[in-house]
Amino acid sequence: MADLGEKIKKLGFGLMRLPMKNDKIDIEQVKQMVDLFLEKGFTYFDTAHVYNDGQSEAAIKKALVDRYPRDKYQLATKLAAWLGPQTAKEAQDMFWTSLERTGVECFDFYLLHNLGVGRTDSFEHFGIWDFLARQKQEGRIRHLGFSMHATADRLEEVLEQHPEMEFVQLQINYSDWESGIIQSRKCYEVARKYNKPIIVMEPVKGGALADLPEPVADILRRAAPEASLSSWAIRFAASLEGVVTVLSGMSSVAQMKDNLSYMADFKPLSPDELAVVEKARSALAEIPQIPCTDCHYCLKGCPKHIAIPGTFKVMNDYLLYHDLNTARYIYNWETSSAGKASDCIECGQCETACPQSIPIIKELAEAVRVLEQQ
Ligand code: SF4
Ligand code: SF4
């Protein structure tokens, strides 16, 4: 596997769910979290241009960059060329804004944010690949890579076309390991095939695996009553070979302390522990879901460009975890550059194309009820 030349511990601090106070990031609490994290020898921080409308990048300047020597940590951020910019200059300016907001002169890790489907085209369109290669040559980026939430085939396409990418950031968790939509295992295997170091995002599935349906939680609690539910999820991802670090979007000092308690002296899951996780995964898989395989056949003929598989992915998570706030947040993200379920004109073209015979119109109506109506 390619060597990033870093000694990075297996837990990274994801900065997208920072603690809030009066609608603003609670900087004092973030400072405490940063101090604890560094004290235990952890060094990797991951933000993005879009997190909290830029507040996340500004917060890490105050809590970390202004308070610690530059060689004590690695900072990663990301550019989402598909989210807003109308011109190449506007897209490229996102990089300069991130430098200014964070206060560093060089990013240790820089990512093209959330490649896949139509979004990848924006990076081509605005010349971002070449622009970032130049920034790397000129010393403003140490390692260049990308994050992706799409299928293994699409990941392979990008890795084939861009061998210069040094690492990938993928959503990997035990619940989605065999999922036909998220394809955690398949994506992991593609990254390994191309010899790319992996940074794991969403190991706890946006918090869902810390708040499991009771029969599933019971399987984990019986195996280790003292271990938190999220510790199983983070240790699962961190145990995979080729993983540089596992990002956890920590929102409080308490969460940070729990994560540090088992990651400071990280031990990979034993075969017995892996068998317990597999049992929990199978129990989750038995909960009824919309049987969408993310093949995208339905998308080609849809006159309203509705994010059909993305909407079903969100609804499936909602059916499992009943976390409405997260479901609505991700739904807005999924539909930020596509049609919403409520745009459906019931023409039926998608149902003709769907190999799984899903009653798409009916399922979209249910999605409108759950995800869009107040
Ligand atoms: S029925 Fe709705 S979702 Fe299906 S193709 Fe027509 S507009 Fe798109
Ligand atoms: S065609 Fe059916 S299975 Fe394929 S993505 Fe669309 S809804 Fe899902």
XYZ file of C-alpha atoms and ligand atoms in Angstrom:
390
model
C 0.000 0.000 0.000
C 1.191 3.497 -0.772
C 2.804 5.098 2.259
C 1.570 8.535 3.252
C 4.645 8.960 5.418
C 2.600 9.898 8.466
C 2.343 8.328 11.858
C -1.354 8.754 12.313
C -3.299 7.022 15.056
C -6.480 5.188 14.182
C -8.923 7.832 15.380
C -9.457 11.139 13.567
C -11.530 14.086 14.795
C -14.324 14.740 12.280
C -15.394 18.389 12.547
C -18.862 18.293 10.983
C -20.899 17.816 14.153
C -19.155 20.147 16.582
C -20.979 21.139 19.782
C -23.288 24.141 19.348
C -24.355 26.915 21.710
C -26.895 29.585 20.674
C -26.630 28.510 16.998
C -22.856 28.960 17.024
C -20.082 26.440 17.503
C -19.191 26.183 21.177
C -15.509 27.112 20.843
C -14.654 26.622 24.501
C -15.913 23.042 24.399
C -14.086 22.431 21.103
C -10.865 23.692 22.714
C -11.294 21.171 25.550
C -11.907 18.402 23.024
C -8.850 19.381 20.971
C -6.687 19.427 24.130
C -7.857 15.979 25.219
C -7.399 14.562 21.730
C -3.825 15.829 21.345
C -2.926 14.881 24.903
C -3.649 11.235 24.053
C -1.410 11.359 20.973
C -4.115 11.769 18.286
C -3.341 14.244 15.528
C -5.768 14.047 12.565
C -8.484 16.717 12.098
C -10.985 16.652 9.232
C -13.126 19.602 8.185
C -14.616 20.873 4.891
C -15.363 24.159 3.167
C -19.099 23.492 3.535
C -19.300 22.254 7.130
C -21.480 24.582 9.203
C -21.307 27.160 6.380
C -17.613 27.682 7.039
C -17.927 27.880 10.821
C -16.156 24.515 11.226
C -12.997 25.716 9.435
C -13.026 28.953 11.424
C -13.519 27.044 14.688
C -10.545 24.795 14.125
C -8.373 27.863 13.572
C -9.345 29.156 17.011
C -9.246 25.821 18.838
C -6.214 24.248 17.176
C -4.218 26.257 14.630
C -3.850 29.381 16.808
C -2.966 27.313 19.895
C -0.599 24.539 18.813
C 2.643 24.270 16.808
C 2.025 23.291 13.194
C 3.946 20.021 13.444
C 1.650 18.674 16.191
C -1.315 17.828 13.960
C -2.531 17.052 10.455
C -5.363 19.135 9.012
C -7.628 17.950 6.184
C -10.307 19.925 4.368
C -12.363 19.538 1.202
C -13.707 21.398 -1.810
C -17.231 20.688 -3.121
C -17.136 22.080 -6.661
C -20.703 20.887 -7.292
C -22.199 22.920 -4.459
C -22.794 26.460 -5.554
C -20.022 27.877 -7.749
C -21.004 29.132 -11.203
C -17.512 29.733 -12.573
C -14.051 28.136 -12.354
C -12.834 31.146 -10.369
C -15.617 30.770 -7.796
C -14.869 27.041 -7.452
C -11.118 27.597 -7.110
C -11.663 30.426 -4.650
C -13.083 27.839 -2.234
C -9.510 26.619 -1.773
C -8.223 30.112 -0.938
C -11.133 30.709 1.429
C -10.314 27.477 3.282
C -6.677 28.526 3.659
C -7.724 31.895 5.029
C -10.383 30.511 7.383
C -8.145 27.812 8.872
C -5.055 30.021 9.059
C -2.625 27.352 7.800
C -0.216 27.780 4.888
C -0.478 24.196 3.754
C -3.091 21.455 4.104
C -1.720 18.067 5.102
C -4.630 16.352 3.338
C -6.885 17.973 0.763
C -9.918 16.312 -0.778
C -12.201 16.730 -3.731
C -15.416 16.465 -1.751
C -18.023 13.817 -2.510
C -17.266 12.696 -6.070
C -19.809 10.572 -7.886
C -22.634 10.621 -10.430
C -23.147 14.191 -11.791
C -20.988 15.758 -9.088
C -17.693 14.543 -10.598
C -18.456 16.568 -13.746
C -18.275 19.858 -11.817
C -14.646 19.172 -10.875
C -13.830 18.587 -14.572
C -15.864 21.553 -15.686
C -14.136 24.012 -13.345
C -10.617 22.607 -13.883
C -10.249 21.586 -10.235
C -8.056 18.516 -10.822
C -5.338 20.604 -12.514
C -5.772 23.513 -10.124
C -5.210 21.279 -7.091
C -2.278 19.458 -8.706
C -0.685 22.906 -9.093
C -1.350 23.787 -5.438
C 0.335 20.546 -4.460
C 3.362 21.277 -6.624
C 3.603 24.716 -5.061
C 3.555 23.257 -1.536
C 0.073 24.220 -0.352
C -1.122 20.597 -0.226
C 0.881 17.648 1.051
C -1.465 14.809 0.120
C -4.252 14.999 -2.433
C -7.227 12.640 -2.470
C -11.009 12.552 -2.646
C -14.063 11.486 -0.710
C -16.880 9.508 -2.249
C -20.283 8.180 -1.237
C -20.997 6.429 -4.548
C -20.792 2.804 -5.688
C -17.679 0.657 -6.104
C -17.909 0.863 -9.929
C -17.812 4.647 -9.812
C -14.925 4.587 -7.356
C -13.025 2.335 -9.721
C -13.714 4.682 -12.662
C -12.186 7.625 -10.769
C -9.170 5.658 -9.554
C -8.577 4.424 -13.100
C -8.718 7.951 -14.500
C -6.796 9.648 -11.683
C -3.874 7.506 -10.532
C -2.345 10.663 -9.017
C -4.886 10.547 -6.178
C -2.937 9.459 -3.099
C -5.759 8.354 -0.812
C -9.519 7.906 -0.638
C -12.077 8.715 2.028
C -14.950 6.209 2.118
C -18.026 5.561 4.217
C -17.377 2.230 5.861
C -19.406 0.731 8.666
C -20.405 -2.786 9.629
C -24.083 -2.171 8.956
C -23.445 -1.191 5.315
C -20.644 -3.699 4.756
C -22.804 -5.878 2.474
C -25.285 -3.156 1.477
C -26.122 -3.028 -2.233
C -26.382 0.758 -2.045
C -23.551 1.965 0.187
C -21.348 -0.994 -0.768
C -18.846 -0.519 2.060
C -17.095 -3.848 1.432
C -16.963 -3.485 -2.340
C -15.636 0.088 -2.123
C -13.052 -1.002 0.438
C -11.904 -3.806 -1.874
C -11.578 -1.442 -4.842
C -9.432 0.971 -2.792
C -7.230 -1.954 -1.717
C -6.954 -3.184 -5.294
C -5.630 0.248 -6.334
C -3.298 0.324 -3.340
C -4.831 3.490 -1.888
C -4.682 4.260 1.822
C -8.211 4.648 3.194
C -9.622 7.215 5.562
C -12.931 6.031 6.941
C -15.876 8.384 7.354
C -19.253 7.651 8.942
C -18.053 4.564 10.869
C -21.029 5.016 13.222
C -23.360 5.863 10.314
C -24.056 9.408 11.428
C -24.646 8.216 15.014
C -27.182 5.536 14.033
C -24.984 2.647 15.214
C -24.722 4.279 18.624
C -28.511 4.161 18.931
C -29.476 0.737 17.603
C -32.875 -0.970 17.676
C -33.070 -2.766 21.048
C -32.721 -6.415 19.853
C -29.547 -5.469 17.939
C -28.099 -3.403 20.801
C -28.746 -6.370 23.069
C -26.450 -8.613 21.003
C -23.559 -6.180 21.508
C -24.308 -5.450 25.164
C -24.444 -9.113 26.079
C -21.012 -9.648 24.501
C -19.389 -6.695 26.331
C -21.630 -4.869 28.815
C -19.048 -2.141 29.464
C -18.371 -1.280 25.792
C -20.345 1.553 24.170
C -22.294 0.705 21.016
C -20.227 3.168 18.995
C -16.982 1.502 20.156
C -17.958 -1.622 18.198
C -18.503 0.423 15.049
C -15.289 2.434 15.295
C -13.169 -0.585 16.174
C -14.679 -2.536 13.257
C -13.555 0.119 10.767
C -10.184 0.673 12.445
C -9.452 -3.070 12.343
C -9.480 -3.166 8.534
C -6.102 -3.375 6.895
C -5.073 -0.335 4.890
C -7.124 2.088 6.993
C -5.068 5.141 7.976
C -7.579 6.557 10.416
C -11.277 6.450 11.278
C -13.071 9.755 11.553
C -15.559 10.224 14.316
C -17.740 13.343 14.213
C -17.594 14.021 17.934
C -20.082 16.494 19.397
C -19.145 16.635 23.075
C -16.356 16.127 25.562
C -18.202 13.010 26.804
C -18.178 11.426 23.336
C -14.534 12.322 22.932
C -13.688 10.689 26.267
C -15.564 7.514 25.357
C -13.745 7.262 21.993
C -10.359 7.937 23.567
C -10.953 5.285 26.238
C -10.761 2.416 23.753
C -8.794 4.024 20.887
C -5.846 5.358 22.910
C -4.582 1.810 23.134
C -6.354 0.441 20.079
C -6.774 -3.300 19.696
C -8.274 -4.720 16.496
C -11.433 -6.806 16.889
C -10.688 -10.432 17.760
C -12.292 -13.235 15.686
C -14.876 -13.704 18.465
C -15.688 -9.994 18.490
C -15.976 -9.985 14.700
C -18.504 -12.810 14.976
C -20.562 -10.668 17.396
C -20.528 -7.740 14.946
C -21.596 -10.078 12.151
C -24.524 -11.217 14.285
C -25.553 -7.594 14.886
C -25.239 -6.856 11.173
C -27.452 -9.840 10.258
C -30.063 -8.722 12.796
C -30.107 -5.239 11.239
C -30.419 -6.770 7.756
C -33.658 -8.524 8.785
C -35.498 -5.237 9.346
C -37.715 -4.565 6.228
C -36.228 -2.191 3.656
C -37.010 -0.828 0.174
C -35.127 -3.376 -1.998
C -33.323 -0.738 -4.117
C -29.911 -1.848 -5.426
C -28.802 1.619 -6.604
C -28.544 0.440 -10.219
C -29.713 3.873 -11.437
C -31.810 2.443 -14.310
C -34.756 4.504 -13.105
C -32.819 7.759 -13.367
C -32.255 7.745 -17.118
C -35.867 8.391 -18.103
C -37.002 10.555 -15.184
C -38.086 13.937 -16.590
C -37.712 15.519 -13.136
C -34.232 14.125 -12.361
C -35.448 12.909 -8.996
C -32.806 11.419 -6.693
C -34.711 8.119 -6.508
C -32.024 5.743 -5.134
C -30.653 8.454 -2.834
C -34.140 9.050 -1.430
C -34.626 5.303 -0.868
C -31.272 5.091 0.888
C -32.400 7.811 3.313
C -35.799 6.140 3.816
C -34.102 2.788 4.536
C -31.931 4.393 7.197
C -35.018 6.025 8.660
C -36.853 2.668 8.746
C -33.911 1.162 10.655
C -32.987 3.900 13.084
C -36.005 6.265 13.242
C -33.655 9.253 13.360
C -35.765 11.865 11.574
C -33.364 14.803 11.960
C -30.468 12.925 10.392
C -32.740 11.506 7.680
C -33.942 14.986 6.695
C -30.423 16.403 6.804
C -29.070 13.677 4.496
C -32.135 13.908 2.246
C -31.470 17.629 1.707
C -27.868 16.757 0.906
C -28.898 13.975 -1.520
C -31.330 16.270 -3.316
C -29.185 19.420 -3.325
C -28.398 18.951 -7.036
C -31.351 16.726 -8.054
C -35.139 16.633 -7.924
C -37.011 16.001 -4.679
C -39.613 13.261 -4.180
C -42.353 15.914 -4.286
C -41.346 16.855 -7.867
C -42.663 13.506 -9.139
C -45.344 13.853 -11.838
C -46.224 10.139 -11.689
C -45.356 9.484 -15.348
C -44.319 5.918 -14.421
C -41.165 5.730 -16.559
C -39.022 4.764 -13.575
C -41.272 1.852 -12.592
C -41.001 0.390 -16.089
C -37.197 0.548 -15.820
C -36.796 -0.782 -12.266
C -35.473 -4.378 -12.253
C -36.618 -4.789 -8.631
C -40.258 -3.917 -9.489
C -40.325 -1.336 -6.705
C -43.572 0.698 -6.594
C -41.457 3.845 -6.915
C -44.317 6.363 -7.116
C -45.863 5.012 -3.909
C -42.504 4.919 -2.101
C -41.733 8.491 -3.189
C -45.103 9.632 -1.837
C -44.162 8.061 1.506
C -40.791 9.841 1.352
C -42.598 13.172 0.829
C -44.688 12.476 3.925
C -41.696 11.554 6.088
C -38.920 13.765 4.739
C -40.578 16.883 3.372
C -43.806 17.596 5.252
C -43.672 19.464 8.546
S -42.868 8.674 -11.962
Fe -41.869 10.361 -10.904
S -39.906 9.540 -10.327
Fe -40.713 8.168 -11.851
S -39.861 8.890 -13.787
Fe -41.822 9.908 -13.533
S -41.365 11.839 -12.503
Fe -39.554 10.520 -12.278
S -34.158 1.185 -10.849
Fe -35.075 0.420 -8.951
S -33.414 -0.695 -7.939
Fe -32.467 0.578 -9.536
S -31.932 2.489 -8.485
Fe -33.949 2.803 -9.335
S -35.361 2.235 -7.693
Fe -33.376 1.414 -7.163
